[in-house]
């Protein structure tokens, strides 16, 4: 069903469902405030680097190497052990920069990253000086606070994202599987200071051990700030993609690129309706003037909050995880199912069964999504909420303790309204 045909029941619900959180929800840790002036100082350095190197910081150009040298120099001075990982793309050498804070359990790694390269047509300050600078300032804060997390924190600045996610893909593809398995979550920050900013959260493929779902961890600090967010799907458009393909839970923040802000978005966030979130996306005007300092500040604080929350979580021994990544089309006004065969789990399912659902659809207000236990018991995970939002990418906790674990579980999706279609991209069960 489309936006204009909102059933009365939905309207009545919407009238009361205005979340106005004022304190951090349980499980969300207070993190230090990240001074935005320090983040801006790093952006000024990137701008100077571009000015001195032909106007850009692109892969294969001297401005990229200078950007790496700046970030690595600051990290080394703060006590990080940093690693440069070289790769070749388009006949030129590029580098990923990896920095690990040497405390916390090395078998449970929380990874945060963003791309450090820009396009050749401009200095790349919002895309992605913004994420790079915020990550650098947060890494420096981890050090200056002498933070001792439960989990290991690893930062990554990726090369050659703008040439097709080359650096991050190289990193993940070259990680031995035992090392991949140690990464509990990867969070990505690409374009977080867009001048006509939106506040977007994305998340996919499950939940890190011992922690709240990534989506919740990323949304919570904005709720505390009283800033509404939208859950979006950025698909494979940034460096989280390779991690997601490796089965690692991923999430990220994003303030928008070339797409125009709608009037509804301008109403809740301010800014200009009908204008791109970033009019200077991939162009020469992506300079330090192309930054919304309020958005940069909020996102830097939110990233710090997410990293503190994720790294403080005590790792829990994860039970087995099962998934079905086969695409199942959801024709209009139909019911489809995707099975998962669970074997080798003794006894019943837990009361905290984590069900991850990834559905691409043009109107999630049409969808009724249920998990069916092997004996046919029905657990609803989504019932036509979300109005005109598209794509359902979420992790829900299901109390399935009265169900025998072994057997065939099914995700059942019913499209209960006319017009829109989609597909089940993947779903998973973490015991
Ligand atoms: N990384 C940019 C791109 O590949 O076009 C912009 C972008 C960032 C898109 C984050 C989606 C999410
Ligand atoms: Zn870009």
Coordinates of C-alpha atoms in Angstrom, one line a residue, residues 61-213:
X61 CA 47.7 10.5 -6.2
X62 CA 50.1 12.2 -3.8
X63 CA 47.3 13.6 -1.8
X64 CA 46.2 10.1 -0.7
X65 CA 49.7 9.2 0.6
X66 CA 49.8 12.5 2.4
X67 CA 46.4 11.8 4.0
X68 CA 47.7 8.4 5.2
X69 CA 50.8 9.9 6.6
X70 CA 48.8 12.5 8.5
X71 CA 46.5 10.0 10.1
X72 CA 49.2 7.5 10.9
X73 CA 51.4 10.1 12.4
X74 CA 48.7 11.2 14.8
X75 CA 47.9 7.7 15.8
X76 CA 51.5 6.6 16.3
X77 CA 52.1 9.7 18.5
X78 CA 49.1 8.6 20.6
X79 CA 50.5 5.1 21.3
X80 CA 48.8 3.1 18.6
X81 CA 50.5 0.3 16.8
X82 CA 49.6 1.0 13.2
X83 CA 49.8 -1.1 10.1
X84 CA 49.8 -0.1 6.4
X85 CA 48.4 -2.7 4.1
X86 CA 49.5 -2.1 0.5
X87 CA 47.4 -3.2 -2.5
X88 CA 47.4 -2.4 -6.2
X89 CA 44.4 -1.0 -8.1
X90 CA 44.4 0.4 -11.6
X91 CA 48.2 0.1 -11.8
X92 CA 48.8 2.3 -8.7
X93 CA 49.6 1.3 -5.1
X94 CA 47.1 2.1 -2.4
X95 CA 47.1 1.5 1.3
X96 CA 44.7 0.6 4.1
X97 CA 45.7 2.0 7.5
X98 CA 44.8 -0.3 10.5
X99 CA 45.2 0.8 14.1
X100 CA 44.4 -1.4 17.0
X101 CA 44.1 -0.2 20.6
X102 CA 46.1 -2.9 22.4
X103 CA 43.7 -3.7 25.3
X104 CA 40.6 -5.8 25.7
X105 CA 40.0 -9.3 24.5
X106 CA 41.8 -9.9 21.2
X107 CA 39.3 -12.7 20.3
X108 CA 36.4 -10.2 20.3
X109 CA 37.1 -7.3 18.0
X110 CA 34.9 -4.3 17.4
X111 CA 36.0 -2.7 14.2
X112 CA 35.2 0.8 13.0
X113 CA 36.2 2.2 9.7
X114 CA 35.7 4.5 6.8
X115 CA 37.4 5.4 3.5
X116 CA 40.2 7.9 3.5
X117 CA 40.5 8.3 -0.3
X118 CA 38.4 10.9 -2.3
X119 CA 37.5 11.2 -6.0
X120 CA 39.9 13.0 -8.3
X121 CA 37.5 15.9 -8.9
X122 CA 37.8 17.5 -5.4
X123 CA 39.3 17.5 -1.9
X124 CA 36.7 15.0 -0.6
X125 CA 36.0 16.7 2.7
X126 CA 32.5 15.4 3.4
X127 CA 33.2 12.3 1.3
X128 CA 35.0 11.0 3.3
X129 CA 37.2 13.4 5.2
X130 CA 34.2 13.6 7.6
X131 CA 34.1 9.9 8.6
X132 CA 38.0 9.7 8.6
X133 CA 38.4 12.7 10.8
X134 CA 35.8 11.6 13.3
X135 CA 37.3 8.1 13.5
X136 CA 40.8 9.7 14.0
X137 CA 39.6 12.0 16.8
X138 CA 37.7 9.1 18.5
X139 CA 40.8 6.9 18.3
X140 CA 42.8 9.7 19.9
X141 CA 40.2 10.0 22.6
X142 CA 40.3 6.2 23.3
X143 CA 44.1 6.8 24.0
X144 CA 43.8 10.0 25.9
X145 CA 41.2 8.5 28.2
X146 CA 43.3 5.4 28.8
X147 CA 40.2 3.4 27.9
X148 CA 40.3 -0.2 28.9
X149 CA 37.4 -1.9 27.0
X150 CA 36.2 -5.5 27.4
X151 CA 36.7 -6.1 23.7
X152 CA 39.4 -5.1 21.3
X153 CA 38.9 -1.9 19.3
X154 CA 40.3 -1.8 15.8
X155 CA 40.1 1.2 13.4
X156 CA 40.4 1.0 9.6
X157 CA 41.0 3.8 7.1
X158 CA 40.3 2.3 3.7
X159 CA 42.0 3.1 0.3
X160 CA 40.4 3.2 -3.1
X161 CA 36.8 3.0 -2.0
X162 CA 36.0 5.4 -4.8
X163 CA 37.4 2.9 -7.3
X164 CA 34.9 0.2 -6.2
X165 CA 35.5 -0.6 -2.5
X166 CA 38.9 -1.9 -3.4
X167 CA 40.8 -1.5 -0.1
X168 CA 38.2 -2.8 2.3
X169 CA 37.5 -5.8 0.0
X170 CA 41.2 -6.5 -0.1
X171 CA 41.4 -6.4 3.7
X172 CA 38.5 -8.8 4.3
X173 CA 39.6 -11.1 1.5
X174 CA 43.1 -11.4 3.0
X175 CA 41.9 -12.1 6.5
X176 CA 42.4 -15.7 7.5
X177 CA 39.0 -17.2 8.5
X178 CA 40.1 -17.5 12.1
X179 CA 40.7 -13.7 12.1
X180 CA 37.4 -13.0 10.5
X181 CA 35.6 -15.0 13.1
X182 CA 37.1 -12.7 15.8
X183 CA 35.4 -9.6 14.4
X184 CA 32.2 -9.3 16.4
X185 CA 31.0 -6.2 14.4
X186 CA 32.1 -3.7 11.8
X187 CA 30.7 -0.2 11.8
X188 CA 31.2 2.1 8.9
X189 CA 31.2 5.9 8.6
X190 CA 31.1 7.4 5.2
X191 CA 29.8 11.0 4.7
X192 CA 28.6 12.2 8.1
X193 CA 28.7 16.0 7.7
X194 CA 26.5 16.5 4.6
X195 CA 25.5 20.2 4.3
X196 CA 21.8 19.5 4.0
X197 CA 22.0 16.6 6.4
X198 CA 19.7 13.7 7.1
X199 CA 20.3 11.2 9.9
X200 CA 20.5 7.7 8.5
X201 CA 21.3 4.5 10.2
X202 CA 22.0 1.2 8.4
X203 CA 22.5 -2.2 9.7
X204 CA 22.5 -5.8 8.5
X205 CA 23.4 -9.4 9.2
X206 CA 22.9 -10.0 12.8
X207 CA 24.1 -9.0 16.2
X208 CA 27.4 -8.9 17.9
X209 CA 27.8 -11.3 20.9
X210 CA 26.9 -9.9 24.3
X211 CA 25.6 -6.7 22.8
X212 CA 22.4 -5.0 21.7
X213 CA 21.6 -5.2 18.0

